[in-house]
mmCIF file of C-alpha atoms in Angstrom:
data_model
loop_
_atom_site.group_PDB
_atom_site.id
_atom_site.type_symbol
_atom_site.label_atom_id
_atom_site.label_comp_id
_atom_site.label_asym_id
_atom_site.label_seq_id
_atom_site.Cartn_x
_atom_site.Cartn_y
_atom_site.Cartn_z
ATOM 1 C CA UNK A 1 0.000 0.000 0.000
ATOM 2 C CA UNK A 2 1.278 3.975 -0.585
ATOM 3 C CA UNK A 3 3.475 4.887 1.852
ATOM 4 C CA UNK A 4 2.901 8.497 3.779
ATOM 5 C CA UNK A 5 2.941 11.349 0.968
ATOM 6 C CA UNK A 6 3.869 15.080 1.504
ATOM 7 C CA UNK A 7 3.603 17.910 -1.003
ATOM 8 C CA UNK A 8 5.237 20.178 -1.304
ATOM 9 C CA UNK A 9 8.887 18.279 -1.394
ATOM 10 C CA UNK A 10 11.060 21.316 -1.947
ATOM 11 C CA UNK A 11 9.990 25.133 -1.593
ATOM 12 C CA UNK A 12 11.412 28.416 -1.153
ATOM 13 C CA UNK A 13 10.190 31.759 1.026
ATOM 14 C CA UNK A 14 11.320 34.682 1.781
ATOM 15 C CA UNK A 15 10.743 35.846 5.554
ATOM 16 C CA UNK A 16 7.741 37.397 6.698
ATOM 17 C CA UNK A 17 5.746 35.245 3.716
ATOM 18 C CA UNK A 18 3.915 31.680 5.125
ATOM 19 C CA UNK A 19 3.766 28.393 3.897
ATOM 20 C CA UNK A 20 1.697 25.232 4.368
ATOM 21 C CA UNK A 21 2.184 21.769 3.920
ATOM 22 C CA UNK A 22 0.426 18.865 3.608
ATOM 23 C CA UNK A 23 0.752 15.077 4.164
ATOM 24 C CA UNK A 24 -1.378 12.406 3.270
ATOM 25 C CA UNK A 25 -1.513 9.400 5.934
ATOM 26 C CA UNK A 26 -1.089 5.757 5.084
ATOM 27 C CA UNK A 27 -3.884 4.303 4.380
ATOM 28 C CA UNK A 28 -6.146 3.445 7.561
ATOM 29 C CA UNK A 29 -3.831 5.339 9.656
ATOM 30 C CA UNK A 30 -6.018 8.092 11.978
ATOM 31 C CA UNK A 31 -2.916 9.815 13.474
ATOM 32 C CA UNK A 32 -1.048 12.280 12.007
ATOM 33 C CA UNK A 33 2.237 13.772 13.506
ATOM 34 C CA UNK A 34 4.843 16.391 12.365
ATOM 35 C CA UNK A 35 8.286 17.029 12.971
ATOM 36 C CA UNK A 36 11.129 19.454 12.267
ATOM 37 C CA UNK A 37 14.435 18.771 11.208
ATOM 38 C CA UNK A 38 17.446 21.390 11.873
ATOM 39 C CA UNK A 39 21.086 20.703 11.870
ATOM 40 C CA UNK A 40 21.293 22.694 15.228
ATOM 41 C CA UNK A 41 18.173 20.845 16.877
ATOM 42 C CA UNK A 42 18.206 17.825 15.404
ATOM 43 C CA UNK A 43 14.664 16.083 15.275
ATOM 44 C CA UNK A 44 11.968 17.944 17.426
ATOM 45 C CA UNK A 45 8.174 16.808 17.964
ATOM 46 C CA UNK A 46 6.139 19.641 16.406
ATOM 47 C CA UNK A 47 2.336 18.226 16.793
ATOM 48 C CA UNK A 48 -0.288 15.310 16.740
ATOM 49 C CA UNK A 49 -3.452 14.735 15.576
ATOM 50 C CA UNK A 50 -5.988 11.632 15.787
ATOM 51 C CA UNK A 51 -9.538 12.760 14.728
ATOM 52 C CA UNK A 52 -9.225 15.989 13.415
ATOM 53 C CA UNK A 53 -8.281 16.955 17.055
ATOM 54 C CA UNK A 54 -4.643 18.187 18.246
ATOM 55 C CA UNK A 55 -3.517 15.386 20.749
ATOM 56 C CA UNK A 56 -0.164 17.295 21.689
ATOM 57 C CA UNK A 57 1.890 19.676 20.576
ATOM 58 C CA UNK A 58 5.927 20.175 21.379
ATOM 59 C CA UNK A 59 7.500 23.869 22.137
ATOM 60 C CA UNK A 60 7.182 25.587 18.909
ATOM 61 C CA UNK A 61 5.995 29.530 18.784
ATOM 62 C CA UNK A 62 2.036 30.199 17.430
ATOM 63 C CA UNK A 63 3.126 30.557 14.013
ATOM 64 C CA UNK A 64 3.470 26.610 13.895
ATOM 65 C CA UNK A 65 -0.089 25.094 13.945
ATOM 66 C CA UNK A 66 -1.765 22.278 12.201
ATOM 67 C CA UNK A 67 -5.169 20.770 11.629
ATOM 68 C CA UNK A 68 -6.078 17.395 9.857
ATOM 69 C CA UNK A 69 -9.599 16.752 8.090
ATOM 70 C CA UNK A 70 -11.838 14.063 8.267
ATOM 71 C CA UNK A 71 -10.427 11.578 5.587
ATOM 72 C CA UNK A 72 -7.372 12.185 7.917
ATOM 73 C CA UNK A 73 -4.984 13.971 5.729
ATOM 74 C CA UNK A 74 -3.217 16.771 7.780
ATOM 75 C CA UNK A 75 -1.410 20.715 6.846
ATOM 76 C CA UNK A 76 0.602 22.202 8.945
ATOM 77 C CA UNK A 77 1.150 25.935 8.197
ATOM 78 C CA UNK A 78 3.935 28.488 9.554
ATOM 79 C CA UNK A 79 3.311 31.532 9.380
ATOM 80 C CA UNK A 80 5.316 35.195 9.559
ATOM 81 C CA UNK A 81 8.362 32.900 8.196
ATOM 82 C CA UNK A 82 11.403 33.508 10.175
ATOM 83 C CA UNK A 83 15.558 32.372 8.464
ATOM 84 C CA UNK A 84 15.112 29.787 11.192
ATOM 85 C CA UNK A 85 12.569 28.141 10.423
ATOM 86 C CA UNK A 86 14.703 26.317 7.092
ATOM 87 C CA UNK A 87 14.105 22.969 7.799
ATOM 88 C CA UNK A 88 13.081 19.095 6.763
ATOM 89 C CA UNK A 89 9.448 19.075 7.773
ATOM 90 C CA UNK A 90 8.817 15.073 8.699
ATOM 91 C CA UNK A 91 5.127 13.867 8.678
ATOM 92 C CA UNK A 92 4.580 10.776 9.810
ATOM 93 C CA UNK A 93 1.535 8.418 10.321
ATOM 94 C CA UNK A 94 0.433 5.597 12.913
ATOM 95 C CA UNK A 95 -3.158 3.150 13.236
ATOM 96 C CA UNK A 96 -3.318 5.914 16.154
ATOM 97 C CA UNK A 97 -3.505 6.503 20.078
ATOM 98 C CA UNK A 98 -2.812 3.608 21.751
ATOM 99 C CA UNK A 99 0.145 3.251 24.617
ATOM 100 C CA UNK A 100 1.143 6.427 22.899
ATOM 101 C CA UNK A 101 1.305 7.242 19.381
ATOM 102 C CA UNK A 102 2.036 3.424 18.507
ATOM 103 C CA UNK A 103 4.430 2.705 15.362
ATOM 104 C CA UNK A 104 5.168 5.735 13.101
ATOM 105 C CA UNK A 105 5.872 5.496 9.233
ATOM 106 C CA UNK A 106 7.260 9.004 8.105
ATOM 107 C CA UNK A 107 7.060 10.579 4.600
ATOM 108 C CA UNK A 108 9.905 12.107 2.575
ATOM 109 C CA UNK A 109 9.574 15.132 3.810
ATOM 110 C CA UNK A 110 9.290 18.458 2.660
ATOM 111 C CA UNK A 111 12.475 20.886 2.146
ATOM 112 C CA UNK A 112 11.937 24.682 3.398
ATOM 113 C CA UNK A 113 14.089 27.256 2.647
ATOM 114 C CA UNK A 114 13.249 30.791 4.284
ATOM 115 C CA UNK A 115 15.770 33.177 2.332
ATOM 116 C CA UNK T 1 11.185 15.790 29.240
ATOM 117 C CA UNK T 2 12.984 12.528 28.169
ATOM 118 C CA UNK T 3 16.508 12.019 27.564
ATOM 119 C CA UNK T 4 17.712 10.048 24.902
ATOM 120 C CA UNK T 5 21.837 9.360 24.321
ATOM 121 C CA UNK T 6 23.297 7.780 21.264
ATOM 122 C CA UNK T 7 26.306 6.563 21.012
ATOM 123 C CA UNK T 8 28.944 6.598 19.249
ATOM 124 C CA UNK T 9 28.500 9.994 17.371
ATOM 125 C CA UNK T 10 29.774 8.784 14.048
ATOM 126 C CA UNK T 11 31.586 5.315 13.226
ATOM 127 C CA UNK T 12 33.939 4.072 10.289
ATOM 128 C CA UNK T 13 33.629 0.824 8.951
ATOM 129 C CA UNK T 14 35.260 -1.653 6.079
ATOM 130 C CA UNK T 15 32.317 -3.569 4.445
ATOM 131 C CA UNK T 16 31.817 -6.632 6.224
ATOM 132 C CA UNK T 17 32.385 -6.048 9.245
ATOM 133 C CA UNK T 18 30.053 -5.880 12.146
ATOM 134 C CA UNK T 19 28.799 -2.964 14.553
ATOM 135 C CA UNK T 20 26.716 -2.276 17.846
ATOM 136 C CA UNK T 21 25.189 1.381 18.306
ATOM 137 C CA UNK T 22 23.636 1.930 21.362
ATOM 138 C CA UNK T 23 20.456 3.902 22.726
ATOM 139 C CA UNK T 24 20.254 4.992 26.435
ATOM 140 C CA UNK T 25 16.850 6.872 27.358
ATOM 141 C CA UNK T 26 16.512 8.206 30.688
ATOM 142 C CA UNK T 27 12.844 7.702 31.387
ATOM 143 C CA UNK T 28 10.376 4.217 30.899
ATOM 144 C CA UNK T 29 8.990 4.054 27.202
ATOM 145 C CA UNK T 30 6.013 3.043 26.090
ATOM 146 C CA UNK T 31 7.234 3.498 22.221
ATOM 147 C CA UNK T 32 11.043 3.052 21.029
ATOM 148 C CA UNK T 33 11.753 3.111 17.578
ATOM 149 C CA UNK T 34 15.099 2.703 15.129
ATOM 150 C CA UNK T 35 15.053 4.521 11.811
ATOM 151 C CA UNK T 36 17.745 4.558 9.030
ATOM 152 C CA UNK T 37 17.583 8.170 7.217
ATOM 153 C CA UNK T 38 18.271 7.821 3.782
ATOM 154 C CA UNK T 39 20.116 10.466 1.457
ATOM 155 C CA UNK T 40 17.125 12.156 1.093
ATOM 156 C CA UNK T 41 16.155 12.637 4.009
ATOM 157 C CA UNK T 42 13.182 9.753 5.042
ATOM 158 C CA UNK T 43 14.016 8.509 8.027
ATOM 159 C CA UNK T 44 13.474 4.436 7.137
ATOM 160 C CA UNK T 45 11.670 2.024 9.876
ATOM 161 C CA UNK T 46 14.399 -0.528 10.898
ATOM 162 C CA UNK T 47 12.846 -1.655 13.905
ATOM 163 C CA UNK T 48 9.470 -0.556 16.569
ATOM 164 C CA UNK T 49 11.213 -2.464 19.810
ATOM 165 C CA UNK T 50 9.643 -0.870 23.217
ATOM 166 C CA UNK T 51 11.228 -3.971 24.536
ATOM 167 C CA UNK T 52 12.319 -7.593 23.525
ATOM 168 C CA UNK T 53 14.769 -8.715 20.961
ATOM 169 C CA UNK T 54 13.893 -8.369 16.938
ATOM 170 C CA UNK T 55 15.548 -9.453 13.769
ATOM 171 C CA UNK T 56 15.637 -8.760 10.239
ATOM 172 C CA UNK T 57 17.890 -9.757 8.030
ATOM 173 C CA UNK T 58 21.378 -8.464 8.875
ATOM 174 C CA UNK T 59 19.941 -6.458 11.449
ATOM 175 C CA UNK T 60 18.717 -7.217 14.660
ATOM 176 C CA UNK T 61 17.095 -4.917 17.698
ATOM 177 C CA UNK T 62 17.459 -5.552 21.811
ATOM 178 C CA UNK T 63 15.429 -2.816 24.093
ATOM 179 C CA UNK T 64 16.351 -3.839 27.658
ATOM 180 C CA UNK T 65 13.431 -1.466 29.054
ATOM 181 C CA UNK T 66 14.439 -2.172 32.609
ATOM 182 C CA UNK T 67 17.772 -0.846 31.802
ATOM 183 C CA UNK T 68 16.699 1.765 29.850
ATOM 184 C CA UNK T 69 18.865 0.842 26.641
ATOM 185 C CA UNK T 70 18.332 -0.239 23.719
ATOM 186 C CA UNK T 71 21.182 -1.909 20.868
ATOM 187 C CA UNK T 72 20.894 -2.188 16.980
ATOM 188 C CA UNK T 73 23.090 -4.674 15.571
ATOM 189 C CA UNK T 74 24.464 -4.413 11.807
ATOM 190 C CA UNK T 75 25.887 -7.353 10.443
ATOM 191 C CA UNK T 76 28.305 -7.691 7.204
ATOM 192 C CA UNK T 77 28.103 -4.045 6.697
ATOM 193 C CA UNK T 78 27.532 -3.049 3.129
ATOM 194 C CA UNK T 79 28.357 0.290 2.040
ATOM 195 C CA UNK T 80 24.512 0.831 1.402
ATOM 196 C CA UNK T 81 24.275 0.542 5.301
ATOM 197 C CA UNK T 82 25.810 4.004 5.431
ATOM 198 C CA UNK T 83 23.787 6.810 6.934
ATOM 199 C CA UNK T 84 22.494 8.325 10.121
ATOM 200 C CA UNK T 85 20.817 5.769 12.609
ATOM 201 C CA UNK T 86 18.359 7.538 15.242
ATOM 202 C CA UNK T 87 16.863 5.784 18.314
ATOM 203 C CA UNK T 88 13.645 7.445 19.013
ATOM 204 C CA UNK T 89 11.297 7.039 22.305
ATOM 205 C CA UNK T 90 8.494 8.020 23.378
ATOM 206 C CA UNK T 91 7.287 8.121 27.284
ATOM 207 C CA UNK T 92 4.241 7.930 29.222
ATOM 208 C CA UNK T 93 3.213 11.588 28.349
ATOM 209 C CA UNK T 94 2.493 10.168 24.653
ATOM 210 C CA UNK T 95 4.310 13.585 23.767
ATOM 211 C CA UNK T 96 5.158 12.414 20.517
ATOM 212 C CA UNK T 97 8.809 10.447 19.414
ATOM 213 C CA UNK T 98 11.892 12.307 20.888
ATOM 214 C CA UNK T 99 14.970 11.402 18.781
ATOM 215 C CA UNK T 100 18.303 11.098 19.778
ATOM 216 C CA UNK T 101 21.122 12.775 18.008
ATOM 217 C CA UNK T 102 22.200 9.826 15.791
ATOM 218 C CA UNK T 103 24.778 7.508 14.648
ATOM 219 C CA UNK T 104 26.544 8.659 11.671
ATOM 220 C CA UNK T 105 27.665 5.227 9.981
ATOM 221 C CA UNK T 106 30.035 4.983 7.056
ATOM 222 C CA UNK T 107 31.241 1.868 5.522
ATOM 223 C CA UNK T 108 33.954 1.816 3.381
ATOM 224 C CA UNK T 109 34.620 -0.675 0.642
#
C-alpha cells in the first residue's frame, strides 16, 4: 500500500511570507504527527493529531499550527516565516492513540528554505 | 522531558564487518523506535522495539526497558548501510517520538 505522501517536497520563502504543507496518511492510519528537522536541533516533535483533534503539541511559537480533516490527511502551516525556520518538515503516520502514538511510518519530507 | 543518548557519534567501517550502536533513554517508554535516514532525508523504519529482541535480516534490535537501553546490531556491513541511525522514544506523556542525536555510519569498501 502507498506509503505516507507530503507535497510540497522542496519550496522556497522569503521571511515574513507563510507556507503550508500537507501530508497524506497511510492508508487506515487516523494519526497524524509532524516534525522538524534542523542541523542545530536535530529532530523535534512539532504536533499530533488523531480525529481531526490536536492530541499534543511540542514547544514551537504560534506561528506553527496544524489541523487534519476528516479523511485524515493533515497541513501544517507556519506563518510570519522567520531564516530559522529552514528545515526538513517530517510527517509521519500511525493506526493511532494507543500506549502512545504506537508505530510511526514518516514521509519524505518536505524541504523549506526561508531566504 | 525525556533524555535520549546515542552513542557513538559517528563510526567508520570496512564492508563486512560488524557494529553495535547503542540507545540509552533516561525515562520508561512506552514506544522506542530505530530509523535509518536515507540520502534524502526519510528517516526508514528498521525496527518498533519498546522492549524484547527483533531481527531482520542483517539487522537485529534488543530494548532492555528495565535498563533503559536499547542496541541495533548491523551485520556484514555493506556500504549501502551508510547513513544516520536515530533511536527514538516516546514516554508515558504520549508527547510524541523524541529522537536522539544519531549515529553517523560509514562503511567503506
Amino acid at each position: 500500500k502507498a506509503g505516507v505522501t507530503q507535497t510540497p517536497r522542496y519550496l522556497i520563502k522569503t521571511r515574513g511570507q507563510q507556507v503550508t504543507l500537507s501530508c497524506s496518511p497511510i492508508s487506515g492510519h487516523r494519526s497524524v504527527s509532524w516534525y522538524q528537522q534542523t542541523p542545530g536541533q536535530g529532530l523535534q516533535f512539532l504536533f499530533e493529531y488523531f480525529s481531526e483533534t490536536q492530541r499534543n503539541k511540542g514547544n514551537f511559537p504560534g506561528r506553527f499550527s496544524g489541523r487534519q480533516f476528516s479523511n485524515s490527511r493533515s497541513e501544517m502551516n507556519v506563518s510570519t516565516l522567520e531564516l530559522g525556520d529552514s528545515a526538513l518538515y517530517l510527517c509521519a503516520s500511525s493506526l493511532g492513540p494507543g500506549l502512545g502514538t504506537g508505530e510511526l511510518f514518516f514521509g519524505e519530507g518536505s524541504r523549506l528554505t526561508v531566504l | 522531558g525525556i533524555q535520549v543518548e546515542q552513542s557513538p557519534p559517528d563510526l567508520i567501517l570496512q564492508e563486512g564487518a560488524n557494529s553495535t550502536l547503542r540507545c540509552n533513554f533516561s525515562d520508561s517508554v512506552n514506544n522506542l523506535q530505530w530509523f535509518h535516514q536515507n540520502p534524502w532525508g526519510q528517516l526508514i523504519n528498521l525496527f518498533y522495539i519498546p522492549s524484547g529482541t527483533k531481527q531482520n535480516g542483517r539487522l537485529s534490535a534488543t530494548t532492555v526497558a528495565t535498563e533503559r537501553y536499547s542496541l541495533l546490531y548491523i551485520s556484514s556491513s555493506q556500504t549501502t548501510d551508510s547513513g544516520v541511525y536515530f533511536c527514538a522514544v516516546e514516554g508515558g506523556g504520549a508527547d510524541g517520538l523524541t529522537f536522539g542525536k544519531g549515529t553517523h555510519l560509514i562503511i567503506q569498501p
